[in-house]
Amino acid sequence: MFRLKPALSVLVAATLLAGGLTAGLAAGRTSSAQAADEVTHHEFQVGCTVTKRGPHDPIVFPGMPGASHDHSFVGNTSTDAYSTLNSLLAPGPGATSCRNPDDLSAYWWPTMFKGDQVVQQSWHQTIYYKSGVLDYTSVRPFPPGLRYVAGSPTASQEQFRNAPGRVEGWECGDSAHNYDLPANCPAGTQLNIRYQAPSCWDGVNLDSADHKSHMAYPVNGVCPSSHPRPVPMLEFKIAFPVDGDLSTVRLASGRGYSWHYDFFNAWDPETLAALVSHCINGGLQCDSRGYDLYKPHRGAVLGPNYRLPGRP
């Protein structure tokens, strides 16, 4: 029977052990890489500051300044009652309060008051662009000029409670799932609300008579046949710096369940397409540059200036 010399036996054993360690390390690296690429989110976010306030709504009351309740506007700095897609695009890059200079879209919601004083929102408000459908790879960018209203200023408390767009309702401190403004918020906290927009488009109309019918919410994670085109689901996460006794706090539109917001898309199409492809379709949790802090190996889609590479 053939036998290895002792020294050779040790060498072979060491070689096999090293090979096993190498294979184990390689498997570990593969496993770690797979874990790092596990899809838990499919989104990117934009941050925009309030630029102006006024009783205007270029979607619901176009060309009628003063016809609406008071709104707080973020994004495009030129937004007024007469805004159209062409007017929103006219100022060019730099005419937005959002971190992304190529996001010339207009976003607005009812202004909040405490007594007769406006509740001032001085920091970037967060707007998420997410997948609202299970097949996040099917989401496509908004077409230029798409606009809609999410929520309703005439909703009853029960309608707000059961609205498909409501997330937690109003919250502050440890108090959540409030379907109207809470009576009190602990000192040092702030009042927050998150509300999701419909994410299925009919594929034809950029607006509709009620500013809603051309859009629909997914059903069981799938767009209905009447609205077959998945687009990004906007989730407004809005914070109001109020605490203590909220008995005199109100929205310009009324009670807390009258919460709603408007969106008028005026993104640079190439930039929006890049963010949707990299972050939503790519299964990432991106910041405004399209960078996922938890998956740094995937890189960022935009440069340090929040623009596509090669753009000044």
mmCIF file of C-alpha atoms in Angstrom:
data_model
loop_
_atom_site.group_PDB
_atom_site.id
_atom_site.type_symbol
_atom_site.label_atom_id
_atom_site.label_comp_id
_atom_site.label_asym_id
_atom_site.label_seq_id
_atom_site.Cartn_x
_atom_site.Cartn_y
_atom_site.Cartn_z
ATOM 1 C CA MET A 1 0.000 0.000 0.000
ATOM 2 C CA PHE A 2 1.373 3.380 -0.964
ATOM 3 C CA ARG A 3 2.120 5.667 2.017
ATOM 4 C CA LEU A 4 3.138 9.306 2.107
ATOM 5 C CA LYS A 5 6.287 10.224 3.978
ATOM 6 C CA PRO A 6 5.501 12.074 7.245
ATOM 7 C CA ALA A 7 6.839 15.392 5.969
ATOM 8 C CA LEU A 8 4.872 15.055 2.764
ATOM 9 C CA SER A 9 1.756 14.109 4.708
ATOM 10 C CA VAL A 10 2.037 17.322 6.708
ATOM 11 C CA LEU A 11 2.477 19.319 3.486
ATOM 12 C CA VAL A 12 -0.556 17.751 1.861
ATOM 13 C CA ALA A 13 -2.660 18.310 4.972
ATOM 14 C CA ALA A 14 -1.583 21.942 5.126
ATOM 15 C CA THR A 15 -2.371 22.403 1.458
ATOM 16 C CA LEU A 16 -5.813 20.894 1.878
ATOM 17 C CA LEU A 17 -6.435 23.040 4.967
ATOM 18 C CA ALA A 18 -5.335 26.181 3.136
ATOM 19 C CA GLY A 19 -7.519 25.272 0.206
ATOM 20 C CA GLY A 20 -10.436 24.747 2.530
ATOM 21 C CA LEU A 21 -9.837 28.079 4.241
ATOM 22 C CA THR A 22 -9.555 29.833 0.882
ATOM 23 C CA ALA A 23 -12.770 28.247 -0.317
ATOM 24 C CA GLY A 24 -14.440 29.095 2.987
ATOM 25 C CA LEU A 25 -13.310 32.709 2.804
ATOM 26 C CA ALA A 26 -14.461 32.942 -0.804
ATOM 27 C CA ALA A 27 -17.825 31.469 0.164
ATOM 28 C CA GLY A 28 -17.985 33.927 3.057
ATOM 29 C CA ARG A 29 -17.274 36.833 0.742
ATOM 30 C CA THR A 30 -19.920 35.611 -1.689
ATOM 31 C CA SER A 31 -22.408 35.199 1.134
ATOM 32 C CA SER A 32 -21.616 38.705 2.451
ATOM 33 C CA ALA A 33 -21.943 40.175 -1.028
ATOM 34 C CA GLN A 34 -25.253 38.421 -1.507
ATOM 35 C CA ALA A 35 -26.463 39.716 1.857
ATOM 36 C CA ALA A 36 -25.266 43.208 0.983
ATOM 37 C CA ASP A 37 -27.274 43.089 -2.232
ATOM 38 C CA GLU A 38 -30.445 41.787 -0.624
ATOM 39 C CA VAL A 39 -33.306 44.017 -1.745
ATOM 40 C CA THR A 40 -35.050 45.617 1.217
ATOM 41 C CA HIS A 41 -35.836 49.025 -0.324
ATOM 42 C CA HIS A 42 -36.419 50.505 -3.764
ATOM 43 C CA GLU A 43 -36.397 54.253 -3.400
ATOM 44 C CA PHE A 44 -34.601 57.556 -3.488
ATOM 45 C CA GLN A 45 -35.419 60.756 -1.687
ATOM 46 C CA VAL A 46 -35.369 64.448 -2.439
ATOM 47 C CA GLY A 47 -35.163 67.248 0.092
ATOM 48 C CA CYS A 48 -36.759 70.606 -0.613
ATOM 49 C CA THR A 49 -37.311 73.735 1.466
ATOM 50 C CA VAL A 50 -40.400 75.924 1.491
ATOM 51 C CA THR A 51 -39.971 78.801 -0.958
ATOM 52 C CA LYS A 52 -43.256 80.692 -0.639
ATOM 53 C CA ARG A 53 -46.805 80.567 0.630
ATOM 54 C CA GLY A 54 -50.028 81.829 -0.865
ATOM 55 C CA PRO A 55 -53.676 81.085 -1.758
ATOM 56 C CA HIS A 56 -52.840 79.599 -5.157
ATOM 57 C CA ASP A 57 -53.170 76.169 -6.776
ATOM 58 C CA PRO A 58 -52.084 75.913 -10.426
ATOM 59 C CA ILE A 59 -53.629 72.424 -10.722
ATOM 60 C CA VAL A 60 -57.049 72.900 -9.115
ATOM 61 C CA PHE A 61 -57.431 76.635 -9.836
ATOM 62 C CA PRO A 62 -55.149 77.340 -12.816
ATOM 63 C CA GLY A 63 -54.884 81.017 -13.700
ATOM 64 C CA MET A 64 -56.932 82.025 -10.633
ATOM 65 C CA PRO A 65 -54.643 83.624 -8.037
ATOM 66 C CA GLY A 66 -56.216 83.836 -4.588
ATOM 67 C CA ALA A 67 -58.879 81.213 -5.347
ATOM 68 C CA SER A 68 -57.433 78.519 -3.081
ATOM 69 C CA HIS A 69 -56.740 78.120 0.606
ATOM 70 C CA ASP A 70 -53.170 78.928 1.582
ATOM 71 C CA HIS A 71 -50.460 76.526 0.428
ATOM 72 C CA SER A 72 -46.776 76.091 1.238
ATOM 73 C CA PHE A 73 -44.704 75.541 -1.897
ATOM 74 C CA VAL A 74 -41.419 73.674 -2.262
ATOM 75 C CA GLY A 75 -39.339 72.889 -5.325
ATOM 76 C CA ASN A 76 -39.659 75.209 -8.293
ATOM 77 C CA THR A 77 -39.259 78.800 -7.125
ATOM 78 C CA SER A 78 -41.393 80.201 -9.937
ATOM 79 C CA THR A 79 -44.578 78.299 -9.006
ATOM 80 C CA ASP A 80 -47.698 80.450 -8.997
ATOM 81 C CA ALA A 81 -51.334 80.217 -10.074
ATOM 82 C CA TYR A 82 -50.322 80.445 -13.725
ATOM 83 C CA SER A 83 -47.705 77.682 -13.716
ATOM 84 C CA THR A 84 -47.552 75.298 -16.675
ATOM 85 C CA LEU A 85 -44.941 72.758 -17.680
ATOM 86 C CA ASN A 86 -43.296 75.306 -19.958
ATOM 87 C CA SER A 87 -43.173 77.982 -17.257
ATOM 88 C CA LEU A 88 -41.732 75.539 -14.712
ATOM 89 C CA LEU A 89 -39.002 74.538 -17.158
ATOM 90 C CA ALA A 90 -38.265 78.098 -18.276
ATOM 91 C CA PRO A 91 -36.075 79.246 -15.340
ATOM 92 C CA GLY A 92 -33.583 76.425 -15.960
ATOM 93 C CA PRO A 93 -31.257 74.734 -13.470
ATOM 94 C CA GLY A 94 -30.873 76.485 -10.143
ATOM 95 C CA ALA A 95 -34.480 77.615 -9.899
ATOM 96 C CA THR A 96 -35.466 75.059 -7.292
ATOM 97 C CA SER A 97 -35.262 74.700 -3.525
ATOM 98 C CA CYS A 98 -34.606 70.966 -3.869
ATOM 99 C CA ARG A 99 -31.115 69.498 -3.509
ATOM 100 C CA ASN A 100 -31.366 68.222 -7.082
ATOM 101 C CA PRO A 101 -30.970 71.244 -9.371
ATOM 102 C CA ASP A 102 -32.597 69.330 -12.233
ATOM 103 C CA ASP A 103 -35.784 68.769 -10.258
ATOM 104 C CA LEU A 104 -37.845 71.757 -11.347
ATOM 105 C CA SER A 105 -41.065 70.094 -10.198
ATOM 106 C CA ALA A 106 -43.568 71.912 -8.011
ATOM 107 C CA TYR A 107 -44.825 70.401 -4.761
ATOM 108 C CA TRP A 108 -47.237 71.998 -2.300
ATOM 109 C CA TRP A 109 -49.495 71.291 0.689
ATOM 110 C CA PRO A 110 -51.855 73.284 2.942
ATOM 111 C CA THR A 111 -50.106 75.735 5.228
ATOM 112 C CA MET A 112 -50.329 75.074 8.952
ATOM 113 C CA PHE A 113 -51.261 77.827 11.402
ATOM 114 C CA LYS A 114 -51.037 78.109 15.185
ATOM 115 C CA GLY A 115 -53.598 80.727 15.981
ATOM 116 C CA ASP A 116 -53.006 83.368 13.330
ATOM 117 C CA GLN A 117 -49.299 82.606 12.972
ATOM 118 C CA VAL A 118 -47.858 80.485 10.180
ATOM 119 C CA VAL A 119 -45.963 77.443 11.425
ATOM 120 C CA GLN A 120 -42.629 78.087 9.728
ATOM 121 C CA GLN A 121 -40.843 75.100 8.134
ATOM 122 C CA SER A 122 -37.236 76.143 7.705
ATOM 123 C CA TRP A 123 -35.476 72.863 6.875
ATOM 124 C CA HIS A 124 -35.555 70.410 3.966
ATOM 125 C CA GLN A 125 -38.776 68.440 3.846
ATOM 126 C CA THR A 126 -38.433 64.838 2.676
ATOM 127 C CA ILE A 127 -40.202 63.457 -0.358
ATOM 128 C CA TYR A 128 -39.584 59.801 -1.153
ATOM 129 C CA TYR A 129 -39.794 58.335 -4.632
ATOM 130 C CA LYS A 130 -40.595 54.640 -4.130
ATOM 131 C CA SER A 131 -42.050 51.612 -5.834
ATOM 132 C CA GLY A 132 -45.719 51.233 -5.029
ATOM 133 C CA VAL A 133 -45.931 47.856 -6.793
ATOM 134 C CA LEU A 134 -44.385 44.500 -5.974
ATOM 135 C CA ASP A 135 -42.460 44.367 -9.249
ATOM 136 C CA TYR A 136 -40.216 47.335 -8.557
ATOM 137 C CA THR A 137 -38.298 46.688 -11.796
ATOM 138 C CA SER A 138 -41.422 47.694 -13.758
ATOM 139 C CA VAL A 139 -41.580 51.272 -12.421
ATOM 140 C CA ARG A 140 -40.927 53.949 -15.052
ATOM 141 C CA PRO A 141 -40.377 57.722 -14.687
ATOM 142 C CA PHE A 142 -43.230 60.196 -14.670
ATOM 143 C CA PRO A 143 -43.947 61.700 -18.075
ATOM 144 C CA PRO A 144 -43.198 65.435 -18.281
ATOM 145 C CA GLY A 145 -46.164 67.493 -17.125
ATOM 146 C CA LEU A 146 -47.938 64.769 -15.139
ATOM 147 C CA ARG A 147 -49.778 66.326 -12.211
ATOM 148 C CA TYR A 148 -52.240 65.225 -9.569
ATOM 149 C CA VAL A 149 -53.631 65.784 -6.082
ATOM 150 C CA ALA A 150 -53.114 63.149 -3.368
ATOM 151 C CA GLY A 151 -55.580 63.146 -0.502
ATOM 152 C CA SER A 152 -58.583 65.447 -0.293
ATOM 153 C CA PRO A 153 -59.301 68.765 1.457
ATOM 154 C CA THR A 154 -62.953 67.666 1.751
ATOM 155 C CA ALA A 155 -62.295 64.232 3.263
ATOM 156 C CA SER A 156 -64.133 63.188 6.409
ATOM 157 C CA GLN A 157 -62.210 61.740 9.330
ATOM 158 C CA GLU A 158 -63.378 58.249 8.379
ATOM 159 C CA GLN A 159 -62.309 58.753 4.774
ATOM 160 C CA PHE A 160 -58.887 59.892 5.933
ATOM 161 C CA ARG A 161 -58.635 56.928 8.323
ATOM 162 C CA ASN A 162 -59.300 54.476 5.480
ATOM 163 C CA ALA A 163 -57.458 56.318 2.712
ATOM 164 C CA PRO A 164 -55.020 54.070 0.813
ATOM 165 C CA GLY A 165 -52.418 56.819 0.962
ATOM 166 C CA ARG A 166 -52.418 57.297 4.727
ATOM 167 C CA VAL A 167 -49.427 55.765 6.499
ATOM 168 C CA GLU A 168 -49.482 56.510 10.236
ATOM 169 C CA GLY A 169 -51.647 59.595 10.203
ATOM 170 C CA TRP A 170 -50.451 62.430 12.419
ATOM 171 C CA GLU A 171 -47.752 61.643 14.959
ATOM 172 C CA CYS A 172 -45.585 63.321 17.567
ATOM 173 C CA GLY A 173 -43.483 61.820 20.317
ATOM 174 C CA ASP A 174 -44.895 58.374 21.055
ATOM 175 C CA SER A 175 -48.340 59.274 19.741
ATOM 176 C CA ALA A 176 -49.139 57.908 16.264
ATOM 177 C CA HIS A 177 -52.118 56.852 14.157
ATOM 178 C CA ASN A 178 -53.969 60.073 14.896
ATOM 179 C CA TYR A 179 -56.685 60.739 12.341
ATOM 180 C CA ASP A 180 -56.914 64.390 13.298
ATOM 181 C CA LEU A 181 -54.353 66.766 14.780
ATOM 182 C CA PRO A 182 -53.555 65.595 18.318
ATOM 183 C CA ALA A 183 -54.541 67.858 21.209
ATOM 184 C CA ASN A 184 -51.033 67.961 22.620
ATOM 185 C CA CYS A 185 -47.479 67.062 21.641
ATOM 186 C CA PRO A 186 -44.679 66.547 24.208
ATOM 187 C CA ALA A 187 -42.308 69.488 24.586
ATOM 188 C CA GLY A 188 -39.394 69.285 22.197
ATOM 189 C CA THR A 189 -41.171 67.069 19.655
ATOM 190 C CA GLN A 190 -42.636 68.009 16.294
ATOM 191 C CA LEU A 191 -45.779 67.109 14.392
ATOM 192 C CA ASN A 192 -45.215 64.756 11.463
ATOM 193 C CA ILE A 193 -47.325 63.226 8.745
ATOM 194 C CA ARG A 194 -46.588 60.723 5.997
ATOM 195 C CA TYR A 195 -48.937 60.227 3.094
ATOM 196 C CA GLN A 196 -48.495 58.161 -0.063
ATOM 197 C CA ALA A 197 -49.674 59.076 -3.541
ATOM 198 C CA PRO A 198 -51.185 56.723 -6.128
ATOM 199 C CA SER A 199 -48.538 55.077 -8.313
ATOM 200 C CA CYS A 200 -50.478 53.682 -11.279
ATOM 201 C CA TRP A 201 -51.018 55.932 -14.308
ATOM 202 C CA ASP A 202 -53.567 55.389 -17.063
ATOM 203 C CA GLY A 203 -50.795 55.907 -19.609
ATOM 204 C CA VAL A 204 -52.707 58.594 -21.506
ATOM 205 C CA ASN A 205 -53.763 61.647 -19.490
ATOM 206 C CA LEU A 206 -51.438 64.049 -17.709
ATOM 207 C CA ASP A 207 -54.373 65.371 -15.660
ATOM 208 C CA SER A 208 -58.095 64.740 -15.240
ATOM 209 C CA ALA A 209 -61.164 66.750 -14.287
ATOM 210 C CA ASP A 210 -60.879 65.814 -10.618
ATOM 211 C CA HIS A 211 -57.059 65.735 -10.785
ATOM 212 C CA LYS A 212 -57.175 62.143 -9.534
ATOM 213 C CA SER A 213 -58.929 59.841 -12.000
ATOM 214 C CA HIS A 214 -55.915 59.441 -14.298
ATOM 215 C CA MET A 215 -54.083 57.914 -11.339
ATOM 216 C CA ALA A 216 -54.881 54.874 -9.180
ATOM 217 C CA TYR A 217 -53.493 52.976 -6.222
ATOM 218 C CA PRO A 218 -52.175 49.450 -6.803
ATOM 219 C CA VAL A 219 -54.378 46.530 -5.791
ATOM 220 C CA ASN A 220 -52.468 43.829 -3.927
ATOM 221 C CA GLY A 221 -49.250 45.324 -5.218
ATOM 222 C CA VAL A 222 -50.302 45.310 -8.876
ATOM 223 C CA CYS A 223 -51.578 48.147 -11.073
ATOM 224 C CA PRO A 224 -55.191 47.674 -12.228
ATOM 225 C CA SER A 225 -55.841 47.131 -15.937
ATOM 226 C CA SER A 226 -57.442 50.596 -16.143
ATOM 227 C CA HIS A 227 -54.165 52.169 -14.971
ATOM 228 C CA PRO A 228 -51.472 49.772 -16.205
ATOM 229 C CA ARG A 229 -48.398 51.997 -16.003
ATOM 230 C CA PRO A 230 -46.400 51.875 -12.718
ATOM 231 C CA VAL A 231 -44.745 55.211 -11.915
ATOM 232 C CA PRO A 232 -42.872 56.277 -8.775
ATOM 233 C CA MET A 233 -44.966 56.374 -5.636
ATOM 234 C CA LEU A 234 -44.415 59.688 -3.878
ATOM 235 C CA GLU A 235 -44.451 59.620 -0.109
ATOM 236 C CA PHE A 236 -44.422 63.037 1.492
ATOM 237 C CA LYS A 237 -42.883 62.982 4.984
ATOM 238 C CA ILE A 238 -43.630 66.454 6.264
ATOM 239 C CA ALA A 239 -42.618 67.899 9.627
ATOM 240 C CA PHE A 240 -44.122 70.885 11.424
ATOM 241 C CA PRO A 241 -42.235 72.426 14.392
ATOM 242 C CA VAL A 242 -45.075 72.660 16.900
ATOM 243 C CA ASP A 243 -45.364 71.154 20.372
ATOM 244 C CA GLY A 244 -47.291 71.588 23.591
ATOM 245 C CA ASP A 245 -50.950 72.606 23.425
ATOM 246 C CA LEU A 246 -52.166 72.216 19.834
ATOM 247 C CA SER A 247 -55.726 73.375 20.432
ATOM 248 C CA THR A 248 -55.228 76.387 18.143
ATOM 249 C CA VAL A 249 -53.302 74.508 15.452
ATOM 250 C CA ARG A 250 -55.070 74.011 12.111
ATOM 251 C CA LEU A 251 -54.436 73.484 8.436
ATOM 252 C CA ALA A 252 -55.431 76.154 5.924
ATOM 253 C CA SER A 253 -57.745 73.502 4.462
ATOM 254 C CA GLY A 254 -59.362 72.701 7.823
ATOM 255 C CA ARG A 255 -59.005 69.798 10.248
ATOM 256 C CA GLY A 256 -56.093 67.374 10.204
ATOM 257 C CA TYR A 257 -57.988 64.890 8.056
ATOM 258 C CA SER A 258 -58.158 67.474 5.253
ATOM 259 C CA TRP A 259 -54.444 66.795 4.616
ATOM 260 C CA HIS A 260 -53.508 66.585 0.924
ATOM 261 C CA TYR A 261 -50.751 67.641 -1.430
ATOM 262 C CA ASP A 262 -50.159 68.439 -5.091
ATOM 263 C CA PHE A 263 -47.416 67.395 -7.494
ATOM 264 C CA PHE A 264 -46.540 68.864 -10.895
ATOM 265 C CA ASN A 265 -43.696 66.976 -12.590
ATOM 266 C CA ALA A 266 -40.989 69.085 -14.218
ATOM 267 C CA TRP A 267 -37.902 66.912 -13.696
ATOM 268 C CA ASP A 268 -35.169 66.819 -16.266
ATOM 269 C CA PRO A 269 -36.219 63.517 -17.933
ATOM 270 C CA GLU A 270 -32.704 62.086 -18.181
ATOM 271 C CA THR A 271 -31.926 62.744 -14.508
ATOM 272 C CA LEU A 272 -35.220 61.305 -13.281
ATOM 273 C CA ALA A 273 -34.765 58.234 -15.500
ATOM 274 C CA ALA A 274 -31.278 57.638 -14.092
ATOM 275 C CA LEU A 275 -32.494 57.827 -10.474
ATOM 276 C CA VAL A 276 -35.489 55.575 -11.134
ATOM 277 C CA SER A 277 -33.329 53.006 -12.921
ATOM 278 C CA HIS A 278 -30.479 52.969 -10.392
ATOM 279 C CA CYS A 279 -32.455 53.277 -7.157
ATOM 280 C CA ILE A 280 -36.006 52.018 -7.650
ATOM 281 C CA ASN A 281 -35.421 49.388 -10.336
ATOM 282 C CA GLY A 282 -32.057 48.574 -8.769
ATOM 283 C CA GLY A 283 -33.519 47.834 -5.341
ATOM 284 C CA LEU A 284 -31.590 50.472 -3.412
ATOM 285 C CA GLN A 285 -32.242 52.882 -0.535
ATOM 286 C CA CYS A 286 -30.813 56.039 -2.079
ATOM 287 C CA ASP A 287 -30.247 59.580 -0.943
ATOM 288 C CA SER A 288 -30.698 62.531 -3.293
ATOM 289 C CA ARG A 289 -27.519 61.612 -5.203
ATOM 290 C CA GLY A 290 -28.695 58.085 -5.834
ATOM 291 C CA TYR A 291 -26.242 56.665 -3.272
ATOM 292 C CA ASP A 292 -27.118 53.812 -0.912
ATOM 293 C CA LEU A 293 -25.122 54.172 2.302
ATOM 294 C CA TYR A 294 -25.606 50.480 3.059
ATOM 295 C CA LYS A 295 -24.491 49.317 -0.381
ATOM 296 C CA PRO A 296 -21.598 51.656 -1.224
ATOM 297 C CA HIS A 297 -20.221 49.246 -3.830
ATOM 298 C CA ARG A 298 -23.208 50.114 -6.034
ATOM 299 C CA GLY A 299 -21.992 53.711 -6.353
ATOM 300 C CA ALA A 300 -23.952 56.928 -6.890
ATOM 301 C CA VAL A 301 -25.789 57.897 -10.051
ATOM 302 C CA LEU A 302 -25.244 61.649 -9.605
ATOM 303 C CA GLY A 303 -22.101 63.627 -8.894
ATOM 304 C CA PRO A 304 -21.277 65.753 -5.831
ATOM 305 C CA ASN A 305 -23.251 68.584 -7.436
ATOM 306 C CA TYR A 306 -26.361 66.337 -7.555
ATOM 307 C CA ARG A 307 -26.226 66.338 -11.347
ATOM 308 C CA LEU A 308 -25.484 63.689 -13.938
ATOM 309 C CA PRO A 309 -21.750 63.236 -14.640
ATOM 310 C CA GLY A 310 -20.478 65.817 -17.110
ATOM 311 C CA ARG A 311 -23.041 68.462 -16.178
ATOM 312 C CA PRO A 312 -21.600 71.575 -14.499
#
